[in-house]
Amino acid sequence: MSGNRRTIPRVIHPSAVLRRLARAGAVLAVLAGALAGATATGGVAQAASPGPCDIYASGGTPCVAAHSTTRALYSTYSGPLYQVTRASDKALRDIGALGAGGYADAAAQDAFCAGTTCLISVIYDQSGRGNHLTQAPGGGAAPGPDDLAVANLAPVTLNGHKAYGVYVAPGTGYRNNRTSGVATGDQPEGMYAILDGTHYNGGCCFDYGNAETSNNDTGNGHMEAIYFGNIKVWGYGSGPGPWVMADLENGLFSGVNPGYNANDPTVSHRFLTAMVKGAPNQWAIRAGDARSGSLSTFYSGPRPNASGYNPMHKEGAIILGIGGDNSKGARGTFYEGVMTSGYPSDTTENAVQANVVAAGYAEQPGTTATGALRGAGSGKCLDVPNSSATPGVQSQIHSCSGAANQTWTRTADGRLTVNLSGTTLCLDAYGAGTADGTKVVTWPCNGGANQQWRFNADGSVVGVQSGRCLDVSGAGTADGTPVQLWTCSGASNQRWTLG
C-alpha cells in the first residue's frame, strides 16, 4: 500500500432488529423466501429478499465478518464492497453495490481502470465490525507484503449483472490480525465461501477463515479456516481432488483423523459453496454446487483425535488465499464469504445455500472462447513449434492449419491455454519477464500473472504483469517468426483475433 492509502471507514449495519425475531420461526420463514427466490429468473431488486447475513442473524448466529466483491450480503447494505488501486497513478476507488442489497457496480470499476491495471486493495467487511481484508504482511513461512489480486481476472455474472471475483495467484494474500467479534479459543463459529471449483492447486494453502494474529504457526488448533485444493500432505478425501477441508493448523483435516476420509469427495463445480463450522468438540464440513441443489455433509462429528485440537485455541485473525503462517503457494478464486458468531444450524446453512443459488452465479458471456489466434499483420496463426509439450518452447506464427498446436482457449480467468498430447500448457512470459523482447513461451499453468492476458477492443493482447503487447518480432510474416512481448504501439503485428 502506498502513501495514497486512506483510513478505512467503519460501516454501520442495523442487524440488531433481526436478532429480536423468534429464532425457529424466523429461520423457517427465511428458508421459504430463499427457496422461492431460487426459482425466480432474477432481477435488479435484490434488496427485496434477505441476504446471507440476514439469514444467519435470523438463525441466532449473526455474521461478524462479511466479504464479497460481487454483491451485498445484507438486504439493506449499501456501503462499499471493495477498493481498487489504479496502477497508472495509484489512485483509489471504492466499488459499491448498484443499490441496497444489490450487485456490484462493475461498470464503475471498468470505467476507473480503463487502459490500465487495477489491484484489489481492500475487501470491505459489511458486518459493521470493521473486519476489512487488506494486503497480508510477511509471516513465518514467507516474507511479505503479499501480492494484491488483479481486479479484472475473475469476471462473472449474477443474474445477468457483471461482477468480479478475487483471483488469487501464488503469492497473493489478504489478512486482518486485529478483528472484532471473531471466535477465539474454543468459541463456536461458522463460515462459508463461494469459490471457483476449477481454479486450485496443491500448494499451501488457499484458505478463508480464522487464523493466527502473529502471522506465524503457533501450534495445533490455532486456526479454523475453509481450505480448497488438492494437496495430500495432511488430510485428503476420495478421488484425485480437489477437496473442501478445514485448515486447523499443522494439518488440513477431512474428518476426525489426520489423513483420509472416504466421505469427503472430489468436487468440481464451476461455482462451489464451501462451509466449515466448529464448536467445543464438534465440527463439520459441508459443500454443494453454488448454482443448483442442496448442501451435502462431508463430515460432522468430534474434533480430530490428535493433540491440540480439543479444546481449540483459535486466535481470531482472518485470512484469504494464504495459510496462517503466510504460506502463499496456493491459487484459487473467491467471490463471497462470511464468518459467524455461534455454530449455525444445518437449517440456517440450507437457507444460505438457497440464497446463493438464487443469486445466479454464471460465467460472463464472451470471457471464454476457443480457436485459432490469428495475427492481423501476417494473417498467420499463433503456433507451438512441432506441437512440442516441452516447457519453455517459444511460440511463433505459422500458416493456419487448424491443428491442436494452433488451437487456443481463452479462459474466464485470463489465461490462453493449448492442449498438446493430453498436456495443457499456458501462454507465458518467460521467467516472468516484463522487458521488451521477453520471449512468449508455453509453460505448465501455475496461476502466475505472467500467464494472464487481457484482450482489448483494438485487437491487442496485453500481458497483465508486464503491460506489454503480444508482438510478432520485427513485424515479420514468414512461417516461424517468433512471438515476444513489446511496448504496445497499435501496429498490425500486435493485433489478434481469436476464433
PDB file of C-alpha atoms in Angstrom, residues 166-297:
ATOM      1  CA  VAL A 166     -10.828 -12.146  -6.255  1.00  0.00           C
ATOM      2  CA  TYR A 167      -8.315 -14.063  -8.380  1.00  0.00           C
ATOM      3  CA  VAL A 168      -5.606 -15.468  -6.093  1.00  0.00           C
ATOM      4  CA  ALA A 169      -2.389 -16.425  -7.882  1.00  0.00           C
ATOM      5  CA  PRO A 170       0.503 -17.897  -5.870  1.00  0.00           C
ATOM      6  CA  GLY A 171       1.940 -15.078  -3.775  1.00  0.00           C
ATOM      7  CA  THR A 172      -1.393 -13.267  -3.351  1.00  0.00           C
ATOM      8  CA  GLY A 173      -2.848 -12.851   0.137  1.00  0.00           C
ATOM      9  CA  TYR A 174      -5.161 -10.767   2.349  1.00  0.00           C
ATOM     10  CA  ARG A 175      -5.315 -10.571   6.146  1.00  0.00           C
ATOM     11  CA  ASN A 176      -6.687  -8.786   9.200  1.00  0.00           C
ATOM     12  CA  ASN A 177      -4.953  -9.508  12.514  1.00  0.00           C
ATOM     13  CA  ARG A 178      -6.995  -7.063  14.630  1.00  0.00           C
ATOM     14  CA  THR A 179     -10.584  -8.153  14.326  1.00  0.00           C
ATOM     15  CA  SER A 180     -13.768  -7.632  16.306  1.00  0.00           C
ATOM     16  CA  GLY A 181     -16.164 -10.398  17.302  1.00  0.00           C
ATOM     17  CA  VAL A 182     -14.355 -13.293  15.587  1.00  0.00           C
ATOM     18  CA  ALA A 183     -14.218 -16.512  17.629  1.00  0.00           C
ATOM     19  CA  THR A 184     -11.191 -17.154  19.822  1.00  0.00           C
ATOM     20  CA  GLY A 185     -10.200 -20.157  21.917  1.00  0.00           C
ATOM     21  CA  ASP A 186     -12.878 -22.833  21.727  1.00  0.00           C
ATOM     22  CA  GLN A 187     -15.744 -20.451  20.924  1.00  0.00           C
ATOM     23  CA  PRO A 188     -18.221 -21.652  18.271  1.00  0.00           C
ATOM     24  CA  GLU A 189     -18.276 -20.197  14.762  1.00  0.00           C
ATOM     25  CA  GLY A 190     -19.319 -20.921  11.197  1.00  0.00           C
ATOM     26  CA  MET A 191     -18.160 -19.773   7.785  1.00  0.00           C
ATOM     27  CA  TYR A 192     -18.889 -20.204   4.113  1.00  0.00           C
ATOM     28  CA  ALA A 193     -17.174 -19.170   0.896  1.00  0.00           C
ATOM     29  CA  ILE A 194     -18.225 -19.195  -2.752  1.00  0.00           C
ATOM     30  CA  LEU A 195     -15.238 -20.293  -4.839  1.00  0.00           C
ATOM     31  CA  ASP A 196     -14.279 -21.264  -8.377  1.00  0.00           C
ATOM     32  CA  GLY A 197     -14.178 -25.047  -8.113  1.00  0.00           C
ATOM     33  CA  THR A 198     -11.988 -25.330 -11.211  1.00  0.00           C
ATOM     34  CA  HIS A 199      -9.201 -22.984 -10.042  1.00  0.00           C
ATOM     35  CA  TYR A 200      -6.896 -24.658  -7.496  1.00  0.00           C
ATOM     36  CA  ASN A 201      -3.561 -26.345  -7.000  1.00  0.00           C
ATOM     37  CA  GLY A 202      -1.631 -28.450  -4.497  1.00  0.00           C
ATOM     38  CA  GLY A 203       0.169 -25.537  -2.863  1.00  0.00           C
ATOM     39  CA  CYS A 204      -0.335 -24.424   0.708  1.00  0.00           C
ATOM     40  CA  CYS A 205      -2.839 -23.032   1.364  1.00  0.00           C
ATOM     41  CA  PHE A 206      -5.920 -21.495  -0.267  1.00  0.00           C
ATOM     42  CA  ASP A 207      -7.813 -20.653   2.941  1.00  0.00           C
ATOM     43  CA  TYR A 208     -10.582 -18.353   4.114  1.00  0.00           C
ATOM     44  CA  GLY A 209     -11.264 -18.097   7.809  1.00  0.00           C
ATOM     45  CA  ASN A 210      -9.822 -17.885  11.304  1.00  0.00           C
ATOM     46  CA  ALA A 211      -6.028 -17.758  11.778  1.00  0.00           C
ATOM     47  CA  GLU A 212      -3.173 -16.617  13.996  1.00  0.00           C
ATOM     48  CA  THR A 213      -2.760 -12.947  14.814  1.00  0.00           C
ATOM     49  CA  SER A 214       1.055 -13.139  14.611  1.00  0.00           C
ATOM     50  CA  ASN A 215       1.464 -14.435  11.022  1.00  0.00           C
ATOM     51  CA  ASN A 216       3.234 -17.454  12.487  1.00  0.00           C
ATOM     52  CA  ASP A 217       2.402 -21.099  13.141  1.00  0.00           C
ATOM     53  CA  THR A 218       1.669 -21.066  16.880  1.00  0.00           C
ATOM     54  CA  GLY A 219       0.556 -24.679  17.216  1.00  0.00           C
ATOM     55  CA  ASN A 220      -2.157 -27.251  16.650  1.00  0.00           C
ATOM     56  CA  GLY A 221      -5.704 -25.932  16.816  1.00  0.00           C
ATOM     57  CA  HIS A 222      -4.811 -22.256  16.416  1.00  0.00           C
ATOM     58  CA  MET A 223      -6.707 -21.968  13.111  1.00  0.00           C
ATOM     59  CA  GLU A 224     -10.150 -22.821  11.773  1.00  0.00           C
ATOM     60  CA  ALA A 225     -10.491 -21.988   8.081  1.00  0.00           C
ATOM     61  CA  ILE A 226     -12.008 -23.347   4.892  1.00  0.00           C
ATOM     62  CA  TYR A 227      -9.374 -24.933   2.641  1.00  0.00           C
ATOM     63  CA  PHE A 228      -9.831 -25.792  -1.046  1.00  0.00           C
ATOM     64  CA  GLY A 229      -7.298 -27.594  -3.211  1.00  0.00           C
ATOM     65  CA  ASN A 230      -5.729 -30.992  -3.861  1.00  0.00           C
ATOM     66  CA  ILE A 231      -2.737 -31.104  -1.553  1.00  0.00           C
ATOM     67  CA  LYS A 232      -2.299 -34.513   0.143  1.00  0.00           C
ATOM     68  CA  VAL A 233       0.467 -33.759   2.653  1.00  0.00           C
ATOM     69  CA  TRP A 234      -2.025 -33.880   5.542  1.00  0.00           C
ATOM     70  CA  GLY A 235      -5.675 -34.869   5.183  1.00  0.00           C
ATOM     71  CA  TYR A 236      -7.403 -35.668   1.907  1.00  0.00           C
ATOM     72  CA  GLY A 237     -10.609 -37.136   0.531  1.00  0.00           C
ATOM     73  CA  SER A 238     -11.681 -39.614  -2.102  1.00  0.00           C
ATOM     74  CA  GLY A 239     -10.698 -39.338  -5.749  1.00  0.00           C
ATOM     75  CA  PRO A 240      -7.935 -37.115  -7.138  1.00  0.00           C
ATOM     76  CA  GLY A 241      -9.203 -33.862  -5.584  1.00  0.00           C
ATOM     77  CA  PRO A 242      -9.732 -31.004  -5.141  1.00  0.00           C
ATOM     78  CA  TRP A 243     -11.432 -31.306  -1.746  1.00  0.00           C
ATOM     79  CA  VAL A 244     -13.092 -28.980   0.726  1.00  0.00           C
ATOM     80  CA  MET A 245     -11.287 -29.435   4.040  1.00  0.00           C
ATOM     81  CA  ALA A 246     -10.540 -27.473   7.207  1.00  0.00           C
ATOM     82  CA  ASP A 247      -7.178 -25.900   7.970  1.00  0.00           C
ATOM     83  CA  LEU A 248      -6.867 -26.296  11.741  1.00  0.00           C
ATOM     84  CA  GLU A 249      -3.110 -25.547  11.722  1.00  0.00           C
ATOM     85  CA  ASN A 250      -0.445 -28.181  11.283  1.00  0.00           C
ATOM     86  CA  GLY A 251      -2.982 -30.161   9.347  1.00  0.00           C
ATOM     87  CA  LEU A 252      -5.654 -29.960   6.669  1.00  0.00           C
ATOM     88  CA  PHE A 253      -8.435 -32.155   8.013  1.00  0.00           C
ATOM     89  CA  SER A 254     -11.122 -34.000   6.062  1.00  0.00           C
ATOM     90  CA  GLY A 255     -12.537 -35.787   9.121  1.00  0.00           C
ATOM     91  CA  VAL A 256     -11.883 -36.863  12.684  1.00  0.00           C
ATOM     92  CA  ASN A 257      -8.487 -38.402  11.965  1.00  0.00           C
ATOM     93  CA  PRO A 258      -5.478 -36.894  10.249  1.00  0.00           C
ATOM     94  CA  GLY A 259      -5.387 -38.480   6.808  1.00  0.00           C
ATOM     95  CA  TYR A 260      -8.058 -39.979   4.587  1.00  0.00           C
ATOM     96  CA  ASN A 261     -11.838 -39.517   4.754  1.00  0.00           C
ATOM     97  CA  ALA A 262     -13.673 -41.515   2.082  1.00  0.00           C
ATOM     98  CA  ASN A 263     -16.795 -39.406   2.656  1.00  0.00           C
ATOM     99  CA  ASP A 264     -15.053 -36.179   1.582  1.00  0.00           C
ATOM    100  CA  PRO A 265     -15.406 -36.382  -2.211  1.00  0.00           C
ATOM    101  CA  THR A 266     -13.622 -34.689  -5.073  1.00  0.00           C
ATOM    102  CA  VAL A 267     -15.692 -31.647  -6.129  1.00  0.00           C
ATOM    103  CA  SER A 268     -15.589 -29.927  -9.493  1.00  0.00           C
ATOM    104  CA  HIS A 269     -18.447 -27.404  -9.532  1.00  0.00           C
ATOM    105  CA  ARG A 270     -17.604 -24.266 -11.509  1.00  0.00           C
ATOM    106  CA  PHE A 271     -19.126 -22.303  -8.619  1.00  0.00           C
ATOM    107  CA  LEU A 272     -18.665 -24.046  -5.279  1.00  0.00           C
ATOM    108  CA  THR A 273     -20.279 -23.433  -1.891  1.00  0.00           C
ATOM    109  CA  ALA A 274     -17.839 -24.494   0.851  1.00  0.00           C
ATOM    110  CA  MET A 275     -18.683 -24.458   4.566  1.00  0.00           C
ATOM    111  CA  VAL A 276     -16.815 -25.233   7.776  1.00  0.00           C
ATOM    112  CA  LYS A 277     -18.155 -24.777  11.298  1.00  0.00           C
ATOM    113  CA  GLY A 278     -16.779 -25.598  14.737  1.00  0.00           C
ATOM    114  CA  ALA A 279     -17.827 -25.751  18.390  1.00  0.00           C
ATOM    115  CA  PRO A 280     -16.455 -27.466  21.528  1.00  0.00           C
ATOM    116  CA  ASN A 281     -15.523 -30.999  20.389  1.00  0.00           C
ATOM    117  CA  GLN A 282     -17.782 -30.691  17.333  1.00  0.00           C
ATOM    118  CA  TRP A 283     -17.135 -29.563  13.772  1.00  0.00           C
ATOM    119  CA  ALA A 284     -18.400 -30.129  10.244  1.00  0.00           C
ATOM    120  CA  ILE A 285     -17.631 -29.758   6.539  1.00  0.00           C
ATOM    121  CA  ARG A 286     -20.488 -29.107   4.118  1.00  0.00           C
ATOM    122  CA  ALA A 287     -20.458 -28.177   0.432  1.00  0.00           C
ATOM    123  CA  GLY A 288     -22.511 -28.058  -2.748  1.00  0.00           C
ATOM    124  CA  ASP A 289     -22.981 -26.613  -6.201  1.00  0.00           C
ATOM    125  CA  ALA A 290     -23.466 -22.850  -5.799  1.00  0.00           C
ATOM    126  CA  ARG A 291     -25.724 -22.796  -8.874  1.00  0.00           C
ATOM    127  CA  SER A 292     -28.195 -25.556  -8.029  1.00  0.00           C
ATOM    128  CA  GLY A 293     -29.248 -28.131  -5.481  1.00  0.00           C
ATOM    129  CA  SER A 294     -28.639 -28.577  -1.797  1.00  0.00           C
ATOM    130  CA  LEU A 295     -25.668 -28.988   0.509  1.00  0.00           C
ATOM    131  CA  SER A 296     -24.028 -32.297   1.356  1.00  0.00           C
ATOM    132  CA  THR A 297     -22.355 -33.035   4.690  1.00  0.00           C
TER     133      THR A 297
END
